[in-house]
CSV table of C-alpha atoms and ligand atoms in Angstrom, one decimal:
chain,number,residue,atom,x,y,z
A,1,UNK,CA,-10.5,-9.0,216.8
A,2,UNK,CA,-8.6,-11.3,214.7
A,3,UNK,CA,-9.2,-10.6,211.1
A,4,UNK,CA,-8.2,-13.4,209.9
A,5,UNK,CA,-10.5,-15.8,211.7
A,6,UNK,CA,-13.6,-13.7,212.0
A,7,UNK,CA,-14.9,-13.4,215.6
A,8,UNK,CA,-18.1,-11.1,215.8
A,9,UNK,CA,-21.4,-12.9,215.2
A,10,UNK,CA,-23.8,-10.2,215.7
A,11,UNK,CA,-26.1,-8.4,212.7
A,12,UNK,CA,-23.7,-6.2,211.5
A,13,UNK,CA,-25.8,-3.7,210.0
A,14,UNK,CA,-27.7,-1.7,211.7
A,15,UNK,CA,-31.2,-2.1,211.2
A,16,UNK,CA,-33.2,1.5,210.4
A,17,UNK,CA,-37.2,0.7,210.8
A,18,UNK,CA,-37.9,-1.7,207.9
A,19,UNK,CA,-40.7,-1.5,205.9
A,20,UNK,CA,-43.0,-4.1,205.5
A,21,UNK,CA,-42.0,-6.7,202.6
A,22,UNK,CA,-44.1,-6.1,199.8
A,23,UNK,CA,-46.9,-8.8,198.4
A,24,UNK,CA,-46.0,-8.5,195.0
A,25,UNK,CA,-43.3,-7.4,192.6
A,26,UNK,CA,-45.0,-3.6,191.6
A,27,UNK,CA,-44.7,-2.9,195.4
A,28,UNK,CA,-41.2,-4.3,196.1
A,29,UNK,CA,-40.2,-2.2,193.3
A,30,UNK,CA,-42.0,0.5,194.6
A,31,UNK,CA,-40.0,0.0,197.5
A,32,UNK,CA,-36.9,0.6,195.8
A,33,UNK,CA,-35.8,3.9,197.2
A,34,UNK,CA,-36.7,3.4,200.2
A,35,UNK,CA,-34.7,0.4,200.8
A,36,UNK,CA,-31.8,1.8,199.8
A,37,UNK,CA,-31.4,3.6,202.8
A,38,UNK,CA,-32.6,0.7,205.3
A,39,UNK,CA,-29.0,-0.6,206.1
A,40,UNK,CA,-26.5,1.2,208.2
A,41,UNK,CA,-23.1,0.1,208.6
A,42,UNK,CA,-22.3,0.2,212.2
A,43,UNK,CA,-19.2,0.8,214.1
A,44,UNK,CA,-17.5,-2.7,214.5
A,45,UNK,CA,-17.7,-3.4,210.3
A,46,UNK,CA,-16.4,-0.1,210.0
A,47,UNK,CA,-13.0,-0.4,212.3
A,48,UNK,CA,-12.7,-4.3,210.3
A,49,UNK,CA,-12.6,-2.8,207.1
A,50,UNK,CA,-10.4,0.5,207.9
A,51,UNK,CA,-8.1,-2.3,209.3
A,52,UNK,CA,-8.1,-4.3,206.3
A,53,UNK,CA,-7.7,-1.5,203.9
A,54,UNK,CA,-4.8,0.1,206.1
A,55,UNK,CA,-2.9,-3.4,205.9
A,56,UNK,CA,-3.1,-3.3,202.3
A,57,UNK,CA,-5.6,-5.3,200.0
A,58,UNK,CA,-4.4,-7.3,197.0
A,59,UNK,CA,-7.8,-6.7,195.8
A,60,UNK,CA,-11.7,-7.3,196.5
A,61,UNK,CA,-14.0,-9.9,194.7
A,62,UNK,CA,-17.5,-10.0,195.3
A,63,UNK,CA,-19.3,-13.5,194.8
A,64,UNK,CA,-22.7,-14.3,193.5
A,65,UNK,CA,-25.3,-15.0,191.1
A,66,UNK,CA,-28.0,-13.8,189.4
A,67,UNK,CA,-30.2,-11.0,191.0
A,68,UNK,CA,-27.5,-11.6,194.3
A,69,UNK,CA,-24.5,-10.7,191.6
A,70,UNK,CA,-25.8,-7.0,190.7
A,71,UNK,CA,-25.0,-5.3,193.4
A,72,UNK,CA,-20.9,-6.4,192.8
A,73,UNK,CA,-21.3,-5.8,189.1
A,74,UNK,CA,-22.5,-2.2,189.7
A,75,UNK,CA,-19.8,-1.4,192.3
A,76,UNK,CA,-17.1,-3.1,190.0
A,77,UNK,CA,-17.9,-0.3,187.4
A,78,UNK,CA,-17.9,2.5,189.4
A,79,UNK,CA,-14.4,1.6,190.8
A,80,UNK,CA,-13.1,1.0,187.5
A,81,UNK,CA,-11.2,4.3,186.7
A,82,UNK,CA,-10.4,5.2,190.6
A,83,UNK,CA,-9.7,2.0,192.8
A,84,UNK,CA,-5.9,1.6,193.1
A,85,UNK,CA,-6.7,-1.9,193.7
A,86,UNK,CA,-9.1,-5.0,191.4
A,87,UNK,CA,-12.5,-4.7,192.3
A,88,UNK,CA,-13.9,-7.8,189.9
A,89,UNK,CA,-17.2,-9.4,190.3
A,90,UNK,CA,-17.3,-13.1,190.5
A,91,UNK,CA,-19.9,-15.2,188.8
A,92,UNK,CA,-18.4,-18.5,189.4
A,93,UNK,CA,-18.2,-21.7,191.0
A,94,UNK,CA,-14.6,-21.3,190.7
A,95,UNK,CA,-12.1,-18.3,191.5
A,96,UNK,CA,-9.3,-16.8,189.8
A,97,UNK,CA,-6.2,-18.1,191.0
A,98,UNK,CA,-4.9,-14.5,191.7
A,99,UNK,CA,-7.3,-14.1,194.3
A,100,UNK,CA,-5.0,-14.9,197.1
A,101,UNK,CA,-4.8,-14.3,201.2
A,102,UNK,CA,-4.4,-10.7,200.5
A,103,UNK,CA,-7.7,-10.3,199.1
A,104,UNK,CA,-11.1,-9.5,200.2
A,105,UNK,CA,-14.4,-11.6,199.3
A,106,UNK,CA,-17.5,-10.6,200.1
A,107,UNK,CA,-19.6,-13.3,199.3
A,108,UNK,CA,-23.9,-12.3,198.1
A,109,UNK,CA,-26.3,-14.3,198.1
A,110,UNK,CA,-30.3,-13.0,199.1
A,111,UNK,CA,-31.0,-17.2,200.0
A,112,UNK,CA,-27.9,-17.4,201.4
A,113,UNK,CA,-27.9,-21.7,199.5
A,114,UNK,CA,-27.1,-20.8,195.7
A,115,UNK,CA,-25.0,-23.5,194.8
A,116,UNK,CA,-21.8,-21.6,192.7
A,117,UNK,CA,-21.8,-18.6,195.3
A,118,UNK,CA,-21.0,-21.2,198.3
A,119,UNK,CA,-18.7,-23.3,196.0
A,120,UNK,CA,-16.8,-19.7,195.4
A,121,UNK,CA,-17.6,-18.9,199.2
A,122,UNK,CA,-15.6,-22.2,200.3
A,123,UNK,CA,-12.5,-21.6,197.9
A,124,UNK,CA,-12.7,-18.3,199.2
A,125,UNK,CA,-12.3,-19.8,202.9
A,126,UNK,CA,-9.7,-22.1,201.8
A,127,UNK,CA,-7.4,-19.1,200.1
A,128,UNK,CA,-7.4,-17.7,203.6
A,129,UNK,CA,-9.1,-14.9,202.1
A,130,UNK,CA,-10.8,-12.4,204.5
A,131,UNK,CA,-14.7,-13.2,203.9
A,132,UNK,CA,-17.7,-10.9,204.5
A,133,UNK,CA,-21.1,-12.7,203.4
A,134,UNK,CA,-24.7,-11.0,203.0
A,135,UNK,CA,-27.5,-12.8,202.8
A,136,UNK,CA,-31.2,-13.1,204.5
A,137,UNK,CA,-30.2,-16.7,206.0
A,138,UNK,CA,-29.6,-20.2,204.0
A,139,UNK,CA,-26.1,-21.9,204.9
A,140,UNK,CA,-24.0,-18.3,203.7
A,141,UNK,CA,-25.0,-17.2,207.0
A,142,UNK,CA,-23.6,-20.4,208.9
A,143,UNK,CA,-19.9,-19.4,207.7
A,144,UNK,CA,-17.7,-19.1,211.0
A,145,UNK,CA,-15.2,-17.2,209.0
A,146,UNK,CA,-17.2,-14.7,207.8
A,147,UNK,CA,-15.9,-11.5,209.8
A,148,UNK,CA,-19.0,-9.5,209.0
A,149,UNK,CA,-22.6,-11.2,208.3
A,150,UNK,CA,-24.4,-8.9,206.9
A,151,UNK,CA,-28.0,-9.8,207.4
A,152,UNK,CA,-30.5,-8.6,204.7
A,153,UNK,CA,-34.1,-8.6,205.7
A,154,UNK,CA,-36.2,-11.6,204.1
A,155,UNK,CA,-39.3,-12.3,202.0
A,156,UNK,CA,-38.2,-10.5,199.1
A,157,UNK,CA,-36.9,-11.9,195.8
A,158,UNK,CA,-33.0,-11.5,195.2
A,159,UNK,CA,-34.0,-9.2,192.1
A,160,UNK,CA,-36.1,-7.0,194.1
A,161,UNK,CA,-33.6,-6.7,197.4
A,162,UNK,CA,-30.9,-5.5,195.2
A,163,UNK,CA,-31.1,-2.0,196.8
A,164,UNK,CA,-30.2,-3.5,200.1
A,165,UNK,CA,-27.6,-5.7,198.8
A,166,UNK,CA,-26.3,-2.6,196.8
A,167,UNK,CA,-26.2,-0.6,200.1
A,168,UNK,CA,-24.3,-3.1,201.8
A,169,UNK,CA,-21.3,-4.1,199.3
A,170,UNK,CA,-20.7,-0.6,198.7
A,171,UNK,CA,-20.6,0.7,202.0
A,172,UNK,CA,-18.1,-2.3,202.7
A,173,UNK,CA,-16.0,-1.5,199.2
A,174,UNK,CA,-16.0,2.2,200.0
A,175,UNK,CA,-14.6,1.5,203.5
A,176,UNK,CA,-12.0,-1.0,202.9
A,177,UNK,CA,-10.8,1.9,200.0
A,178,UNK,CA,-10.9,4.5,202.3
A,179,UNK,CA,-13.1,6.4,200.0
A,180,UNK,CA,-15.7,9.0,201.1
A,181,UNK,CA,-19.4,7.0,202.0
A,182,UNK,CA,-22.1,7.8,198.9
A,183,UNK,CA,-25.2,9.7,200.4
A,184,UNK,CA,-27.9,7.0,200.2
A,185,UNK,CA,-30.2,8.5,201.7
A,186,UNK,CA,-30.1,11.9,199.4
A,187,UNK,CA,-30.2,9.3,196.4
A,188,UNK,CA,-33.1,8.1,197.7
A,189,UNK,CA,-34.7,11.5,198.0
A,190,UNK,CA,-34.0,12.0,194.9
A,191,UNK,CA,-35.2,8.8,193.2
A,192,UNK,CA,-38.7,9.2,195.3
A,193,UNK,CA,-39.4,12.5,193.2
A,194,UNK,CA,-38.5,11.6,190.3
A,195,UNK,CA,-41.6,8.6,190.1
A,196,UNK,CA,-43.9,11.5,190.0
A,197,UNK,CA,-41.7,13.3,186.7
A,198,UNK,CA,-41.7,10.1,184.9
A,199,UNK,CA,-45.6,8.9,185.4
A,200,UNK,CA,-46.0,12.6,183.7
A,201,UNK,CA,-43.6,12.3,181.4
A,202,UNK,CA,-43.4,11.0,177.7
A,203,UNK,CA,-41.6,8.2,179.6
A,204,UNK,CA,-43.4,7.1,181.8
A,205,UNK,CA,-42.7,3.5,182.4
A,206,UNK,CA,-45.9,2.2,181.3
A,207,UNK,CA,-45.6,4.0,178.0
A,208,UNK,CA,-42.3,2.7,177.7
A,209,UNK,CA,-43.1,-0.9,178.3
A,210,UNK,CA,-46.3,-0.2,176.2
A,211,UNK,CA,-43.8,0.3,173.0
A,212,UNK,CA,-42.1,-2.7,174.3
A,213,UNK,CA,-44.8,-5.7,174.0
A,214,UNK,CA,-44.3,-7.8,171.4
A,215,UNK,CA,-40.3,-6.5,170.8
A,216,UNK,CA,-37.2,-8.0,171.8
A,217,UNK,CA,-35.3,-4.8,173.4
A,218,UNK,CA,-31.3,-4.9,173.5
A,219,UNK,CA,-30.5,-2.8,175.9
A,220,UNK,CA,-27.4,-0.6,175.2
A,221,UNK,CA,-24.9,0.7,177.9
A,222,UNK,CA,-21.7,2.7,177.8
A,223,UNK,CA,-19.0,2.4,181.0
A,224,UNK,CA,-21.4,2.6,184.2
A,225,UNK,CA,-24.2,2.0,182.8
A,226,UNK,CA,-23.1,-1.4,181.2
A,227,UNK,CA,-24.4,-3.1,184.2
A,228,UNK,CA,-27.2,-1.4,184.2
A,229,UNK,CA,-28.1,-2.7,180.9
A,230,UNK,CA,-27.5,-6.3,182.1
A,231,UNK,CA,-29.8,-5.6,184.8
A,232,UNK,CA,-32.5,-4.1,182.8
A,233,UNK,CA,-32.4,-7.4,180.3
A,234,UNK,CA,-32.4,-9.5,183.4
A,235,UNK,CA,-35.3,-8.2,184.7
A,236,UNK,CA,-37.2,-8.2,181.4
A,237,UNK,CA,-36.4,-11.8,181.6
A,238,UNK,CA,-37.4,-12.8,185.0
A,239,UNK,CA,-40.6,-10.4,185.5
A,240,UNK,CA,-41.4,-10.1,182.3
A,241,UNK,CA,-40.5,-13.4,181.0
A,242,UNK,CA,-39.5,-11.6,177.7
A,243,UNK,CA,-36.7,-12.5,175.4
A,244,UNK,CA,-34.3,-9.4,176.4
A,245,UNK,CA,-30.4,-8.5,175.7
A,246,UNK,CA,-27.7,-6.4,176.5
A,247,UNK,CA,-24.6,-5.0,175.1
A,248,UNK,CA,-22.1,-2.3,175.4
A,249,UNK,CA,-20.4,0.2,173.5
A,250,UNK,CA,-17.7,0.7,172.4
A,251,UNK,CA,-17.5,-3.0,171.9
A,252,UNK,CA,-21.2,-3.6,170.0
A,253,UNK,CA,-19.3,-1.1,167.4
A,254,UNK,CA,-16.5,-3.9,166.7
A,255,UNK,CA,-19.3,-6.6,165.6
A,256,UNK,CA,-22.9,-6.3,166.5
A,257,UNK,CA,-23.1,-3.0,164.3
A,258,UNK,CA,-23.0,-5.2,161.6
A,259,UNK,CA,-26.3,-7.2,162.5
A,260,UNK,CA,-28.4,-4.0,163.0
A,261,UNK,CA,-29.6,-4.3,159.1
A,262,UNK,CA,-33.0,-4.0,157.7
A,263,UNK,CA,-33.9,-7.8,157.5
A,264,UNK,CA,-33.1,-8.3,161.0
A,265,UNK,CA,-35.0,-5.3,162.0
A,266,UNK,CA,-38.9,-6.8,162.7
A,267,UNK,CA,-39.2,-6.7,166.2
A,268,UNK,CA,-35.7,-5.5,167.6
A,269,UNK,CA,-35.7,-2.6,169.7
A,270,UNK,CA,-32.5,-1.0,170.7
A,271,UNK,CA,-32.5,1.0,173.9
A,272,UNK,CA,-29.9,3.0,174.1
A,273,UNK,CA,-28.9,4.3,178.2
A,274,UNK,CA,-27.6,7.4,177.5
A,275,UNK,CA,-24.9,9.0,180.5
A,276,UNK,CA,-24.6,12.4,181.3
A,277,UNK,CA,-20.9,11.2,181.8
A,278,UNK,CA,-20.0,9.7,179.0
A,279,UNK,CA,-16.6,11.4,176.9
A,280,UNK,CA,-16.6,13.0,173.6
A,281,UNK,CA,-15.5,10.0,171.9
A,282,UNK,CA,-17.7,7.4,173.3
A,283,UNK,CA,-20.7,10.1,173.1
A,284,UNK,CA,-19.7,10.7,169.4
A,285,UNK,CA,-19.7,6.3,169.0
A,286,UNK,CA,-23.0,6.1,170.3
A,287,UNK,CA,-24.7,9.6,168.5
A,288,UNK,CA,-23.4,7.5,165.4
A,289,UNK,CA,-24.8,4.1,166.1
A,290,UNK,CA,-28.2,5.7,166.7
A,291,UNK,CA,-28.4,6.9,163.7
A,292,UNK,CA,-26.7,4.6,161.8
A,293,UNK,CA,-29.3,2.0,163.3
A,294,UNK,CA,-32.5,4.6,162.8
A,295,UNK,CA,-30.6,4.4,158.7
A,296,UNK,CA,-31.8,0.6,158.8
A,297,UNK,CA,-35.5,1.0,159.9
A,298,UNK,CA,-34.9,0.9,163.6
A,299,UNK,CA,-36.4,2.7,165.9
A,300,UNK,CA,-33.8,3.1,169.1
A,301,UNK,CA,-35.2,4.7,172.2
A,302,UNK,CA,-33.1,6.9,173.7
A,303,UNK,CA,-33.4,7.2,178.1
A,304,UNK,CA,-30.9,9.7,180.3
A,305,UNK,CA,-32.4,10.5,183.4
A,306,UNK,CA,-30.3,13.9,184.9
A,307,UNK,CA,-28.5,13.2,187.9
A,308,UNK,CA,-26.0,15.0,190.2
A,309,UNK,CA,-23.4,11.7,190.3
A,310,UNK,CA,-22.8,8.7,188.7
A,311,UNK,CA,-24.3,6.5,191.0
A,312,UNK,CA,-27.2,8.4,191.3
A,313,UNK,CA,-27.7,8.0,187.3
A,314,UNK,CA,-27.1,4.2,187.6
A,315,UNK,CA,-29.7,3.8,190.2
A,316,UNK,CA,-32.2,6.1,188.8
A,317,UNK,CA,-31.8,4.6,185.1
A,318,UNK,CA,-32.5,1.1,187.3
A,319,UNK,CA,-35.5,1.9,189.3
A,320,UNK,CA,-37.1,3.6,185.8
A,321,UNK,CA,-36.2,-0.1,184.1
A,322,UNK,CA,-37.2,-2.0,187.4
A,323,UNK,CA,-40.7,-0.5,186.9
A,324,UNK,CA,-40.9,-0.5,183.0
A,325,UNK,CA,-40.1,-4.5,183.5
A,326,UNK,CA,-43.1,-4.8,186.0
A,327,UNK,CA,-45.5,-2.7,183.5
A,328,UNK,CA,-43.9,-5.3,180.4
A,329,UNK,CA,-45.3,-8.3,182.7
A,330,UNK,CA,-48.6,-6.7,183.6
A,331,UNK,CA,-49.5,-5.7,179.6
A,332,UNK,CA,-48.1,-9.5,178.6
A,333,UNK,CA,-50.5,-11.0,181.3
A,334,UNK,CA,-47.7,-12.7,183.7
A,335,UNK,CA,-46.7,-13.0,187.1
A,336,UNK,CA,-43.5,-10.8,187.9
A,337,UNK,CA,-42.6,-12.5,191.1
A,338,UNK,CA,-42.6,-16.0,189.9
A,339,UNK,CA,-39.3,-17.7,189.0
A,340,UNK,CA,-40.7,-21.1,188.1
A,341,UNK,CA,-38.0,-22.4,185.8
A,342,UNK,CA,-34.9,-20.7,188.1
A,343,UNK,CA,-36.3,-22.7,190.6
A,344,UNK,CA,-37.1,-25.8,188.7
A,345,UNK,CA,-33.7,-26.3,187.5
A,346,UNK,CA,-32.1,-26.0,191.1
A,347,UNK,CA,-34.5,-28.4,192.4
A,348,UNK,CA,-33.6,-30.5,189.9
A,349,UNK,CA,-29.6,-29.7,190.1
A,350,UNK,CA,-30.3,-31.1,194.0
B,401,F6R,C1,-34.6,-14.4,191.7
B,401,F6R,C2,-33.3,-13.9,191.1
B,401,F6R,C3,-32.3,-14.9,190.8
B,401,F6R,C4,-31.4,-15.3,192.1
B,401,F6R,C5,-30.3,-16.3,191.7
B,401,F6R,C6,-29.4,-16.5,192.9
B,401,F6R,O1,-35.3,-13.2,192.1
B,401,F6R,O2,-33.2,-12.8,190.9
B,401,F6R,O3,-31.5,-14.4,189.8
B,401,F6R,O4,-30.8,-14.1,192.5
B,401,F6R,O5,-30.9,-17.5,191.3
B,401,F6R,O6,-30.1,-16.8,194.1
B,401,F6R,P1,-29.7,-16.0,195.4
B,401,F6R,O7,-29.9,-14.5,195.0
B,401,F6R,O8,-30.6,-16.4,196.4
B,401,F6R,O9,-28.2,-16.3,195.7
């Protein structure tokens, strides 16, 4: 096949049984380990992206917005320290002009018509880069040059199909790096039992989100888990419609340290993600901005979920905030699935 034009316009994922798309946004959550195990890369994707990787990749860019811009986010970290080439996420209209023939885009987007992802899709196309797209449909799906579509089952929101868009851009980043597939499938095991610890827990999401209403929770990350605080703001914002942020340590210690005072305290809640990975130093930053912060009035909640890998921890610690953001909507009386103003404003945009 000729890698440079694309050819192959079959689904390039294998399809496992799919289960059926959930009504509302407790069940699609609900769903979430499952569906991390629903997509297999088959055969034909695989020899593409040894090929690319053997003919040597300037570097990969993933290209998307929003829920559809998670799933590169999340990869982009946990290449950070090993990939011997850039791994960068892409939340654009436009590109960096580094991104050249040599690269790799794999273009996300769940309705397959967001606006800055095809923009970024069609100077992608026009760099000669080599294209992958994932998407349940929408005009992504239309692109001739895409080598691989990957098609995403539909019906679900973009926030809530992250774990198949997760599955897909990392099986296609771990095989154009050569690197040894992630277990999904044990991951999800993993993530199914652990539902039953935290309803029992002291944690259990409904407690957390409990402690929640009526705060404003900045959710802190360190390395990996940085886009895992982004995601747990966003969904806060878009299920629970809830004023939410995010930051990241070490960073936050350079300036937003100093707004965690006592006047500002009323109804902040830090969060703190704690990793079983983190280093002596950055464990050492964050045991003293805890207390520092708990020295103002604060009252920082500290979550670590034990895992037996990184990635495991990142999706565990986002399934636990997936469903704490669905409890937050149910106790403030609102709809988790709607998107009204998202989708007013790209009506509106044309
Ligand atoms: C909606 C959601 C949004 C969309 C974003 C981009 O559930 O999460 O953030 O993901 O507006 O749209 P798509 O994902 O269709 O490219």
């Amino acid at each position: 096949m000729d890698l440079l034009k694309g050819g192959s316009y079959s689904v390039f994922l294998e399809r496992v049984k799919m289960t059926s798309v959930a009504s509302d946004m407790y069940e699609m959550v609900m769903q979430f380990p499952d569906l991390l195990t629903k997509l297999k890369m088959d055969q034909d994707t695989k020899e593409t992206c040894i090929r690319l990787g053997n003919n040597g990749l300037g570097g990969v860019v993933t290209l998307g917005m929003g829920g559809s811009a998670i799933a590169g986010l999340y990869v982009q970290a946990l290449f950070l320290d090993s990939s011997p080439i850039p791994i960068i996420a892409n939340r654009e209209y436009i590109l960096p002009k580094y991104v050249d023939s040599n690269w790799c885009a794999i273009a996300v987007s769940y309705s397959g018509n967001t606006e800055e992802t095809l923009t970024a899709c069609n100077e992608a196309i026009k760099r000669n880069c080599r294209l992958f797209t994932v998407g349940s449909g929408g005009k992504l799906s239309q692109k001739s040059e895409s080598l691989n579509k990957i098609k995403i089952p539909g019906g679900y929101q973009p926030r809530a199909a992250f774990p198949l868009l997760f599955s897909a851009v990392l099986n296609l980043v771990e095989c154009l790096l050569g690197t040894e597939p992630t277990d999904l499938a044990e991951i999800s095991e993993t993530l199914s039992k652990r539902l039953a610890q935290w309803e029992n827990s002291r944690l259990a999401p409904r407690t957390v989100a409990q402690d929640l209403a009526g705060k404003i929770p900045v959710f802190i990350g360190s390395r990996d888990l940085v886009p895992v605080a982004y995601r747990a703001k966003c969904q806060i914002n878009e299920n629970a419609k809830g004023m939410a942020f995010f930051s990241q340590i070490p960073e936050a210690n350079h300036n937003e340290i100093e707004s965690f005072v006592d006047k500002n305290r009323s109804n902040i809640k830090p969060i703190f993600l704690r990793s079983s990975y983190e280093d002596a130093r950055i464990k050492k930053r964050i045991d003293i901005t805890t207390s520092l912060y708990e020295e103002e009035g604060f009252s920082p909640v500290r979550l670590s979920i034990e895992s037996s890998s990184k990635i495991e921890e990142m999706l565990a610690l986002t399934y636990y905030l997936d469903l704490v953001s669905v409890e937050l909507a149910h106790i403030r009386g609102v709809d988790p699935l709607s998107v009204e103003r998202i989708s007013r404003l790209k009506g509106e945009l044309g």
